[in-house]
């Protein structure tokens, strides 16, 4: 199994309800795929040399899941409130570390 991040963008036209998140997360938990996640708030960028880039404000939350492939991870987007509202969702595979 591989681990993936689902990154939610702030580009939906609809307001997403807390109950829709509760239902979606419960679905991922029941599948045994849920590994964590959170909404993201403001932050700050750092760089040891020169001015840092701005924080990426359009990414507003993430979920960490486990799946066999990125395609299987993509199939788990059904019910994701941002995805269902027409918003952008990225899936990124986390590299395995030893």
PDB file of N, CA and C in Angstrom:
ATOM      1  N   UNK A   1       0.837  -1.187   0.000  1.00  0.00           N
ATOM      2  CA  UNK A   1       0.000   0.000   0.000  1.00  0.00           C
ATOM      3  C   UNK A   1       0.879   1.246   0.000  1.00  0.00           C
ATOM      4  N   UNK A   2       0.380   2.260  -0.646  1.00  0.00           N
ATOM      5  CA  UNK A   2       1.080   3.543  -0.693  1.00  0.00           C
ATOM      6  C   UNK A   2       0.261   4.582   0.062  1.00  0.00           C
ATOM      7  N   UNK A   3       0.919   5.658   0.469  1.00  0.00           N
ATOM      8  CA  UNK A   3       0.234   6.756   1.130  1.00  0.00           C
ATOM      9  C   UNK A   3       0.123   7.933   0.165  1.00  0.00           C
ATOM     10  N   UNK A   4      -1.005   8.614   0.229  1.00  0.00           N
ATOM     11  CA  UNK A   4      -1.287   9.738  -0.647  1.00  0.00           C
ATOM     12  C   UNK A   4      -1.823  10.903   0.166  1.00  0.00           C
ATOM     13  N   UNK A   5      -1.550  12.117  -0.311  1.00  0.00           N
ATOM     14  CA  UNK A   5      -2.189  13.311   0.223  1.00  0.00           C
ATOM     15  C   UNK A   5      -3.255  13.755  -0.765  1.00  0.00           C
ATOM     16  N   UNK A   6      -4.417  14.041  -0.264  1.00  0.00           N
ATOM     17  CA  UNK A   6      -5.465  14.684  -1.050  1.00  0.00           C
ATOM     18  C   UNK A   6      -5.459  16.139  -0.611  1.00  0.00           C
ATOM     19  N   UNK A   7      -5.146  17.040  -1.520  1.00  0.00           N
ATOM     20  CA  UNK A   7      -5.052  18.467  -1.220  1.00  0.00           C
ATOM     21  C   UNK A   7      -6.276  19.178  -1.786  1.00  0.00           C
ATOM     22  N   UNK A   8      -7.010  19.866  -0.935  1.00  0.00           N
ATOM     23  CA  UNK A   8      -8.207  20.573  -1.356  1.00  0.00           C
ATOM     24  C   UNK A   8      -7.894  22.041  -1.614  1.00  0.00           C
ATOM     25  N   UNK A   9      -8.372  22.523  -2.764  1.00  0.00           N
ATOM     26  CA  UNK A   9      -8.192  23.922  -3.140  1.00  0.00           C
ATOM     27  C   UNK A   9      -9.424  24.730  -2.745  1.00  0.00           C
ATOM     28  N   UNK A  10      -9.236  26.019  -2.596  1.00  0.00           N
ATOM     29  CA  UNK A  10     -10.321  26.936  -2.215  1.00  0.00           C
ATOM     30  C   UNK A  10     -10.956  27.547  -3.458  1.00  0.00           C
ATOM     31  N   UNK A  11     -11.479  26.702  -4.347  1.00  0.00           N
ATOM     32  CA  UNK A  11     -12.053  27.244  -5.580  1.00  0.00           C
ATOM     33  C   UNK A  11     -13.474  26.760  -5.844  1.00  0.00           C
ATOM     34  N   UNK A  12     -14.193  26.415  -4.784  1.00  0.00           N
ATOM     35  CA  UNK A  12     -15.592  26.022  -4.951  1.00  0.00           C
ATOM     36  C   UNK A  12     -16.481  27.252  -4.864  1.00  0.00           C
ATOM     37  N   UNK A  13     -17.602  27.203  -5.541  1.00  0.00           N
ATOM     38  CA  UNK A  13     -18.579  28.287  -5.470  1.00  0.00           C
ATOM     39  C   UNK A  13     -19.576  28.059  -4.346  1.00  0.00           C
ATOM     40  N   UNK A  14     -19.636  26.811  -3.851  1.00  0.00           N
ATOM     41  CA  UNK A  14     -20.590  26.451  -2.810  1.00  0.00           C
ATOM     42  C   UNK A  14     -19.906  26.409  -1.450  1.00  0.00           C
ATOM     43  N   UNK A  15     -20.675  26.639  -0.405  1.00  0.00           N
ATOM     44  CA  UNK A  15     -20.183  26.460   0.954  1.00  0.00           C
ATOM     45  C   UNK A  15     -20.329  24.990   1.300  1.00  0.00           C
ATOM     46  N   UNK A  16     -19.278  24.401   1.818  1.00  0.00           N
ATOM     47  CA  UNK A  16     -19.272  22.980   2.155  1.00  0.00           C
ATOM     48  C   UNK A  16     -19.633  22.819   3.626  1.00  0.00           C
ATOM     49  N   UNK A  17     -20.624  21.976   3.917  1.00  0.00           N
ATOM     50  CA  UNK A  17     -21.090  21.809   5.296  1.00  0.00           C
ATOM     51  C   UNK A  17     -20.196  20.848   6.081  1.00  0.00           C
ATOM     52  N   UNK A  18     -20.173  21.050   7.387  1.00  0.00           N
ATOM     53  CA  UNK A  18     -19.426  20.154   8.271  1.00  0.00           C
ATOM     54  C   UNK A  18     -19.962  18.734   8.204  1.00  0.00           C
ATOM     55  N   UNK A  19     -21.274  18.580   8.066  1.00  0.00           N
ATOM     56  CA  UNK A  19     -21.857  17.233   8.046  1.00  0.00           C
ATOM     57  C   UNK A  19     -21.399  16.457   6.813  1.00  0.00           C
ATOM     58  N   UNK A  20     -21.194  17.145   5.685  1.00  0.00           N
ATOM     59  CA  UNK A  20     -20.716  16.431   4.493  1.00  0.00           C
ATOM     60  C   UNK A  20     -19.282  15.949   4.702  1.00  0.00           C
ATOM     61  N   UNK A  21     -18.479  16.725   5.447  1.00  0.00           N
ATOM     62  CA  UNK A  21     -17.131  16.268   5.781  1.00  0.00           C
ATOM     63  C   UNK A  21     -17.182  15.073   6.724  1.00  0.00           C
ATOM     64  N   UNK A  22     -18.068  15.128   7.709  1.00  0.00           N
ATOM     65  CA  UNK A  22     -18.207  14.009   8.656  1.00  0.00           C
ATOM     66  C   UNK A  22     -18.555  12.720   7.925  1.00  0.00           C
ATOM     67  N   UNK A  23     -19.485  12.795   6.973  1.00  0.00           N
ATOM     68  CA  UNK A  23     -19.896  11.621   6.202  1.00  0.00           C
ATOM     69  C   UNK A  23     -18.741  11.087   5.356  1.00  0.00           C
ATOM     70  N   UNK A  24     -18.038  11.993   4.694  1.00  0.00           N
ATOM     71  CA  UNK A  24     -16.931  11.569   3.824  1.00  0.00           C
ATOM     72  C   UNK A  24     -15.809  10.936   4.639  1.00  0.00           C
ATOM     73  N   UNK A  25     -15.434  11.541   5.730  1.00  0.00           N
ATOM     74  CA  UNK A  25     -14.358  10.995   6.561  1.00  0.00           C
ATOM     75  C   UNK A  25     -14.772   9.651   7.154  1.00  0.00           C
ATOM     76  N   UNK A  26     -16.022   9.529   7.569  1.00  0.00           N
ATOM     77  CA  UNK A  26     -16.518   8.238   8.073  1.00  0.00           C
ATOM     78  C   UNK A  26     -16.411   7.157   6.997  1.00  0.00           C
ATOM     79  N   UNK A  27     -16.674   7.533   5.747  1.00  0.00           N
ATOM     80  CA  UNK A  27     -16.546   6.588   4.626  1.00  0.00           C
ATOM     81  C   UNK A  27     -15.097   6.124   4.485  1.00  0.00           C
ATOM     82  N   UNK A  28     -14.156   7.066   4.519  1.00  0.00           N
ATOM     83  CA  UNK A  28     -12.739   6.700   4.394  1.00  0.00           C
ATOM     84  C   UNK A  28     -12.285   5.828   5.564  1.00  0.00           C
ATOM     85  N   UNK A  29     -12.764   6.130   6.760  1.00  0.00           N
ATOM     86  CA  UNK A  29     -12.428   5.331   7.945  1.00  0.00           C
ATOM     87  C   UNK A  29     -12.970   3.920   7.785  1.00  0.00           C
ATOM     88  N   UNK A  30     -14.218   3.788   7.317  1.00  0.00           N
ATOM     89  CA  UNK A  30     -14.815   2.462   7.160  1.00  0.00           C
ATOM     90  C   UNK A  30     -14.099   1.640   6.092  1.00  0.00           C
ATOM     91  N   UNK A  31     -13.481   2.306   5.120  1.00  0.00           N
ATOM     92  CA  UNK A  31     -12.710   1.619   4.076  1.00  0.00           C
ATOM     93  C   UNK A  31     -11.322   1.227   4.583  1.00  0.00           C
ATOM     94  N   UNK A  32     -10.925   1.748   5.738  1.00  0.00           N
ATOM     95  CA  UNK A  32      -9.586   1.496   6.262  1.00  0.00           C
ATOM     96  C   UNK A  32      -8.518   2.320   5.584  1.00  0.00           C
ATOM     97  N   UNK A  33      -8.912   3.402   4.889  1.00  0.00           N
ATOM     98  CA  UNK A  33      -7.965   4.204   4.117  1.00  0.00           C
ATOM     99  C   UNK A  33      -7.492   5.462   4.837  1.00  0.00           C
ATOM    100  N   UNK A  34      -8.255   5.937   5.800  1.00  0.00           N
ATOM    101  CA  UNK A  34      -7.963   7.226   6.439  1.00  0.00           C
ATOM    102  C   UNK A  34      -6.729   7.144   7.327  1.00  0.00           C
ATOM    103  N   UNK A  35      -5.798   8.085   7.119  1.00  0.00           N
ATOM    104  CA  UNK A  35      -4.586   8.150   7.932  1.00  0.00           C
ATOM    105  C   UNK A  35      -4.402   9.499   8.615  1.00  0.00           C
ATOM    106  N   UNK A  36      -5.281  10.463   8.343  1.00  0.00           N
ATOM    107  CA  UNK A  36      -5.189  11.761   8.994  1.00  0.00           C
ATOM    108  C   UNK A  36      -5.609  12.871   8.063  1.00  0.00           C
ATOM    109  N   UNK A  37      -5.629  14.074   8.571  1.00  0.00           N
ATOM    110  CA  UNK A  37      -5.976  15.219   7.753  1.00  0.00           C
ATOM    111  C   UNK A  37      -6.398  16.386   8.606  1.00  0.00           C
ATOM    112  N   UNK A  38      -6.563  17.529   7.956  1.00  0.00           N
ATOM    113  CA  UNK A  38      -6.937  18.733   8.678  1.00  0.00           C
ATOM    114  C   UNK A  38      -7.251  19.840   7.687  1.00  0.00           C
ATOM    115  N   UNK A  39      -8.013  20.814   8.151  1.00  0.00           N
ATOM    116  CA  UNK A  39      -8.113  22.079   7.438  1.00  0.00           C
ATOM    117  C   UNK A  39      -6.787  22.806   7.651  1.00  0.00           C
ATOM    118  N   UNK A  40      -6.463  23.722   6.779  1.00  0.00           N
ATOM    119  CA  UNK A  40      -5.244  24.516   6.919  1.00  0.00           C
ATOM    120  C   UNK A  40      -5.624  25.976   7.076  1.00  0.00           C
ATOM    121  N   UNK A  41      -4.939  26.656   7.973  1.00  0.00           N
ATOM    122  CA  UNK A  41      -5.169  28.083   8.158  1.00  0.00           C
ATOM    123  C   UNK A  41      -3.922  28.843   7.741  1.00  0.00           C
ATOM    124  N   UNK A  42      -3.856  30.103   8.082  1.00  0.00           N
ATOM    125  CA  UNK A  42      -2.716  30.930   7.697  1.00  0.00           C
ATOM    126  C   UNK A  42      -1.391  30.383   8.196  1.00  0.00           C
ATOM    127  N   UNK A  43      -0.347  30.840   7.618  1.00  0.00           N
ATOM    128  CA  UNK A  43       0.975  30.378   8.005  1.00  0.00           C
ATOM    129  C   UNK A  43       2.026  31.371   7.567  1.00  0.00           C
ATOM    130  N   UNK A  44       3.239  30.927   7.488  1.00  0.00           N
ATOM    131  CA  UNK A  44       4.347  31.789   7.104  1.00  0.00           C
ATOM    132  C   UNK A  44       5.389  30.948   6.389  1.00  0.00           C
ATOM    133  N   UNK A  45       5.998  31.517   5.359  1.00  0.00           N
ATOM    134  CA  UNK A  45       7.068  30.848   4.621  1.00  0.00           C
ATOM    135  C   UNK A  45       8.420  31.279   5.167  1.00  0.00           C
ATOM    136  N   UNK A  46       9.360  30.381   5.132  1.00  0.00           N
ATOM    137  CA  UNK A  46      10.729  30.667   5.586  1.00  0.00           C
ATOM    138  C   UNK A  46      11.710  30.219   4.527  1.00  0.00           C
ATOM    139  N   UNK A  47      12.858  30.875   4.500  1.00  0.00           N
ATOM    140  CA  UNK A  47      13.938  30.521   3.592  1.00  0.00           C
ATOM    141  C   UNK A  47      15.227  30.981   4.233  1.00  0.00           C
ATOM    142  N   UNK A  48      16.273  30.176   4.151  1.00  0.00           N
ATOM    143  CA  UNK A  48      17.513  30.558   4.826  1.00  0.00           C
ATOM    144  C   UNK A  48      18.348  31.555   4.042  1.00  0.00           C
ATOM    145  N   UNK A  49      17.977  31.836   2.792  1.00  0.00           N
ATOM    146  CA  UNK A  49      18.721  32.790   1.988  1.00  0.00           C
ATOM    147  C   UNK A  49      17.759  33.543   1.071  1.00  0.00           C
ATOM    148  N   UNK A  50      17.634  34.833   1.261  1.00  0.00           N
ATOM    149  CA  UNK A  50      16.755  35.634   0.424  1.00  0.00           C
ATOM    150  C   UNK A  50      15.314  35.580   0.895  1.00  0.00           C
ATOM    151  N   UNK A  51      14.478  36.356   0.226  1.00  0.00           N
ATOM    152  CA  UNK A  51      13.068  36.397   0.630  1.00  0.00           C
ATOM    153  C   UNK A  51      12.347  35.097   0.255  1.00  0.00           C
ATOM    154  N   UNK A  52      11.486  34.597   1.138  1.00  0.00           N
ATOM    155  CA  UNK A  52      10.758  33.365   0.834  1.00  0.00           C
ATOM    156  C   UNK A  52       9.581  33.628  -0.097  1.00  0.00           C
ATOM    157  N   UNK A  53       9.123  32.588  -0.751  1.00  0.00           N
ATOM    158  CA  UNK A  53       7.899  32.675  -1.548  1.00  0.00           C
ATOM    159  C   UNK A  53       6.710  32.817  -0.603  1.00  0.00           C
ATOM    160  N   UNK A  54       5.623  33.330  -1.112  1.00  0.00           N
ATOM    161  CA  UNK A  54       4.402  33.447  -0.312  1.00  0.00           C
ATOM    162  C   UNK A  54       3.841  32.063  -0.028  1.00  0.00           C
ATOM    163  N   UNK A  55       3.065  31.949   1.070  1.00  0.00           N
ATOM    164  CA  UNK A  55       2.411  30.675   1.337  1.00  0.00           C
ATOM    165  C   UNK A  55       1.367  30.433   0.245  1.00  0.00           C
ATOM    166  N   UNK A  56       1.048  29.183   0.030  1.00  0.00           N
ATOM    167  CA  UNK A  56       0.065  28.799  -0.972  1.00  0.00           C
ATOM    168  C   UNK A  56      -1.308  28.866  -0.325  1.00  0.00           C
ATOM    169  N   UNK A  57      -1.981  29.996  -0.506  1.00  0.00           N
ATOM    170  CA  UNK A  57      -3.248  30.225   0.180  1.00  0.00           C
ATOM    171  C   UNK A  57      -4.414  29.478  -0.426  1.00  0.00           C
ATOM    172  N   UNK A  58      -4.290  29.010  -1.665  1.00  0.00           N
ATOM    173  CA  UNK A  58      -5.437  28.326  -2.278  1.00  0.00           C
ATOM    174  C   UNK A  58      -5.576  26.870  -1.829  1.00  0.00           C
ATOM    175  N   UNK A  59      -4.587  26.329  -1.120  1.00  0.00           N
ATOM    176  CA  UNK A  59      -4.710  24.987  -0.551  1.00  0.00           C
ATOM    177  C   UNK A  59      -5.228  25.159   0.873  1.00  0.00           C
ATOM    178  N   UNK A  60      -6.441  24.624   1.115  1.00  0.00           N
ATOM    179  CA  UNK A  60      -7.117  24.905   2.381  1.00  0.00           C
ATOM    180  C   UNK A  60      -7.287  23.684   3.286  1.00  0.00           C
ATOM    181  N   UNK A  61      -6.846  22.526   2.832  1.00  0.00           N
ATOM    182  CA  UNK A  61      -6.973  21.340   3.667  1.00  0.00           C
ATOM    183  C   UNK A  61      -6.325  20.139   3.006  1.00  0.00           C
ATOM    184  N   UNK A  62      -6.117  19.109   3.804  1.00  0.00           N
ATOM    185  CA  UNK A  62      -5.536  17.888   3.276  1.00  0.00           C
ATOM    186  C   UNK A  62      -6.093  16.677   4.010  1.00  0.00           C
ATOM    187  N   UNK A  63      -6.032  15.555   3.330  1.00  0.00           N
ATOM    188  CA  UNK A  63      -6.316  14.257   3.925  1.00  0.00           C
ATOM    189  C   UNK A  63      -5.169  13.341   3.563  1.00  0.00           C
ATOM    190  N   UNK A  64      -4.756  12.509   4.473  1.00  0.00           N
ATOM    191  CA  UNK A  64      -3.732  11.502   4.206  1.00  0.00           C
ATOM    192  C   UNK A  64      -4.458  10.163   4.176  1.00  0.00           C
ATOM    193  N   UNK A  65      -4.319   9.463   3.047  1.00  0.00           N
ATOM    194  CA  UNK A  65      -5.002   8.183   2.886  1.00  0.00           C
ATOM    195  C   UNK A  65      -4.015   7.120   2.435  1.00  0.00           C
ATOM    196  N   UNK A  66      -4.460   5.887   2.500  1.00  0.00           N
ATOM    197  CA  UNK A  66      -3.675   4.760   2.022  1.00  0.00           C
ATOM    198  C   UNK A  66      -4.467   4.080   0.914  1.00  0.00           C
ATOM    199  N   UNK A  67      -3.794   3.758  -0.188  1.00  0.00           N
ATOM    200  CA  UNK A  67      -4.417   3.094  -1.332  1.00  0.00           C
ATOM    201  C   UNK A  67      -3.351   2.303  -2.076  1.00  0.00           C
ATOM    202  N   UNK A  68      -3.794   1.382  -2.906  1.00  0.00           N
ATOM    203  CA  UNK A  68      -2.864   0.577  -3.720  1.00  0.00           C
ATOM    204  C   UNK A  68      -2.201   1.424  -4.804  1.00  0.00           C
ATOM    205  N   UNK A  69      -2.996   2.280  -5.486  1.00  0.00           N
ATOM    206  CA  UNK A  69      -2.509   3.080  -6.612  1.00  0.00           C
ATOM    207  C   UNK A  69      -3.123   4.472  -6.547  1.00  0.00           C
ATOM    208  N   UNK A  70      -2.583   5.378  -7.345  1.00  0.00           N
ATOM    209  CA  UNK A  70      -3.158   6.719  -7.412  1.00  0.00           C
ATOM    210  C   UNK A  70      -4.558   6.664  -8.014  1.00  0.00           C
ATOM    211  N   UNK A  71      -4.792   5.700  -8.909  1.00  0.00           N
ATOM    212  CA  UNK A  71      -6.127   5.538  -9.483  1.00  0.00           C
ATOM    213  C   UNK A  71      -7.133   5.122  -8.408  1.00  0.00           C
ATOM    214  N   UNK A  72      -6.718   4.219  -7.530  1.00  0.00           N
ATOM    215  CA  UNK A  72      -7.609   3.819  -6.440  1.00  0.00           C
ATOM    216  C   UNK A  72      -7.856   5.011  -5.508  1.00  0.00           C
ATOM    217  N   UNK A  73      -6.812   5.790  -5.243  1.00  0.00           N
ATOM    218  CA  UNK A  73      -6.982   6.996  -4.426  1.00  0.00           C
ATOM    219  C   UNK A  73      -7.982   7.943  -5.097  1.00  0.00           C
ATOM    220  N   UNK A  74      -7.884   8.081  -6.407  1.00  0.00           N
ATOM    221  CA  UNK A  74      -8.824   8.930  -7.148  1.00  0.00           C
ATOM    222  C   UNK A  74     -10.252   8.439  -7.041  1.00  0.00           C
ATOM    223  N   UNK A  75     -10.424   7.135  -6.999  1.00  0.00           N
ATOM    224  CA  UNK A  75     -11.776   6.589  -6.876  1.00  0.00           C
ATOM    225  C   UNK A  75     -12.379   6.894  -5.507  1.00  0.00           C
ATOM    226  N   UNK A  76     -11.543   7.229  -4.544  1.00  0.00           N
ATOM    227  CA  UNK A  76     -12.025   7.565  -3.204  1.00  0.00           C
ATOM    228  C   UNK A  76     -12.507   9.015  -3.099  1.00  0.00           C
ATOM    229  N   UNK A  77     -12.443   9.766  -4.189  1.00  0.00           N
ATOM    230  CA  UNK A  77     -12.910  11.155  -4.164  1.00  0.00           C
ATOM    231  C   UNK A  77     -14.431  11.258  -4.169  1.00  0.00           C
ATOM    232  N   UNK A  78     -15.127  10.190  -4.549  1.00  0.00           N
ATOM    233  CA  UNK A  78     -16.590  10.232  -4.535  1.00  0.00           C
ATOM    234  C   UNK A  78     -17.053  10.571  -3.120  1.00  0.00           C
ATOM    235  N   UNK A  79     -17.812  11.634  -3.001  1.00  0.00           N
ATOM    236  CA  UNK A  79     -18.282  12.082  -1.691  1.00  0.00           C
ATOM    237  C   UNK A  79     -17.423  13.163  -1.064  1.00  0.00           C
ATOM    238  N   UNK A  80     -16.223  13.406  -1.605  1.00  0.00           N
ATOM    239  CA  UNK A  80     -15.378  14.474  -1.075  1.00  0.00           C
ATOM    240  C   UNK A  80     -16.104  15.798  -1.303  1.00  0.00           C
ATOM    241  N   UNK A  81     -16.389  16.550  -0.251  1.00  0.00           N
ATOM    242  CA  UNK A  81     -17.195  17.765  -0.399  1.00  0.00           C
ATOM    243  C   UNK A  81     -16.627  18.801  -1.373  1.00  0.00           C
ATOM    244  N   UNK A  82     -15.330  18.985  -1.406  1.00  0.00           N
ATOM    245  CA  UNK A  82     -14.743  19.942  -2.349  1.00  0.00           C
ATOM    246  C   UNK A  82     -14.897  19.421  -3.778  1.00  0.00           C
ATOM    247  N   UNK A  83     -14.574  18.164  -4.000  1.00  0.00           N
ATOM    248  CA  UNK A  83     -14.702  17.543  -5.314  1.00  0.00           C
ATOM    249  C   UNK A  83     -16.148  17.593  -5.793  1.00  0.00           C
ATOM    250  N   UNK A  84     -17.085  17.224  -4.924  1.00  0.00           N
ATOM    251  CA  UNK A  84     -18.498  17.191  -5.298  1.00  0.00           C
ATOM    252  C   UNK A  84     -19.046  18.587  -5.573  1.00  0.00           C
ATOM    253  N   UNK A  85     -18.441  19.626  -4.974  1.00  0.00           N
ATOM    254  CA  UNK A  85     -18.872  21.009  -5.206  1.00  0.00           C
ATOM    255  C   UNK A  85     -18.207  21.616  -6.435  1.00  0.00           C
ATOM    256  N   UNK A  86     -17.453  20.807  -7.190  1.00  0.00           N
ATOM    257  CA  UNK A  86     -16.806  21.295  -8.402  1.00  0.00           C
ATOM    258  C   UNK A  86     -15.442  21.905  -8.175  1.00  0.00           C
ATOM    259  N   UNK A  87     -14.908  21.765  -6.962  1.00  0.00           N
ATOM    260  CA  UNK A  87     -13.598  22.335  -6.655  1.00  0.00           C
ATOM    261  C   UNK A  87     -12.460  21.428  -7.087  1.00  0.00           C
ATOM    262  N   UNK A  88     -11.274  21.985  -7.056  1.00  0.00           N
ATOM    263  CA  UNK A  88     -10.069  21.258  -7.439  1.00  0.00           C
ATOM    264  C   UNK A  88      -9.538  20.460  -6.262  1.00  0.00           C
ATOM    265  N   UNK A  89      -9.158  19.227  -6.553  1.00  0.00           N
ATOM    266  CA  UNK A  89      -8.559  18.342  -5.562  1.00  0.00           C
ATOM    267  C   UNK A  89      -7.323  17.733  -6.204  1.00  0.00           C
ATOM    268  N   UNK A  90      -6.188  17.846  -5.544  1.00  0.00           N
ATOM    269  CA  UNK A  90      -4.944  17.215  -6.021  1.00  0.00           C
ATOM    270  C   UNK A  90      -4.700  15.955  -5.219  1.00  0.00           C
ATOM    271  N   UNK A  91      -4.118  14.963  -5.875  1.00  0.00           N
ATOM    272  CA  UNK A  91      -3.662  13.770  -5.156  1.00  0.00           C
ATOM    273  C   UNK A  91      -2.168  13.660  -5.413  1.00  0.00           C
ATOM    274  N   UNK A  92      -1.409  13.555  -4.336  1.00  0.00           N
ATOM    275  CA  UNK A  92       0.044  13.415  -4.424  1.00  0.00           C
ATOM    276  C   UNK A  92       0.483  12.176  -3.661  1.00  0.00           C
ATOM    277  N   UNK A  93       1.318  11.363  -4.284  1.00  0.00           N
ATOM    278  CA  UNK A  93       1.840  10.188  -3.598  1.00  0.00           C
ATOM    279  C   UNK A  93       2.997  10.586  -2.690  1.00  0.00           C
ATOM    280  N   UNK A  94       2.998  10.058  -1.488  1.00  0.00           N
ATOM    281  CA  UNK A  94       4.094  10.300  -0.555  1.00  0.00           C
ATOM    282  C   UNK A  94       5.167   9.262  -0.806  1.00  0.00           C
ATOM    283  N   UNK A  95       6.410   9.686  -0.997  1.00  0.00           N
ATOM    284  CA  UNK A  95       7.482   8.715  -1.221  1.00  0.00           C
ATOM    285  C   UNK A  95       7.705   7.854   0.009  1.00  0.00           C
ATOM    286  N   UNK A  96       8.055   6.616  -0.231  1.00  0.00           N
ATOM    287  CA  UNK A  96       8.357   5.714   0.874  1.00  0.00           C
ATOM    288  C   UNK A  96       9.743   6.054   1.398  1.00  0.00           C
ATOM    289  N   UNK A  97       9.843   6.123   2.713  1.00  0.00           N
ATOM    290  CA  UNK A  97      11.136   6.382   3.332  1.00  0.00           C
ATOM    291  C   UNK A  97      11.488   5.211   4.214  1.00  0.00           C
ATOM    292  N   UNK A  98      12.776   5.023   4.410  1.00  0.00           N
ATOM    293  CA  UNK A  98      13.188   3.893   5.253  1.00  0.00           C
ATOM    294  C   UNK A  98      13.530   4.326   6.637  1.00  0.00           C
TER     295      UNK A  98
END
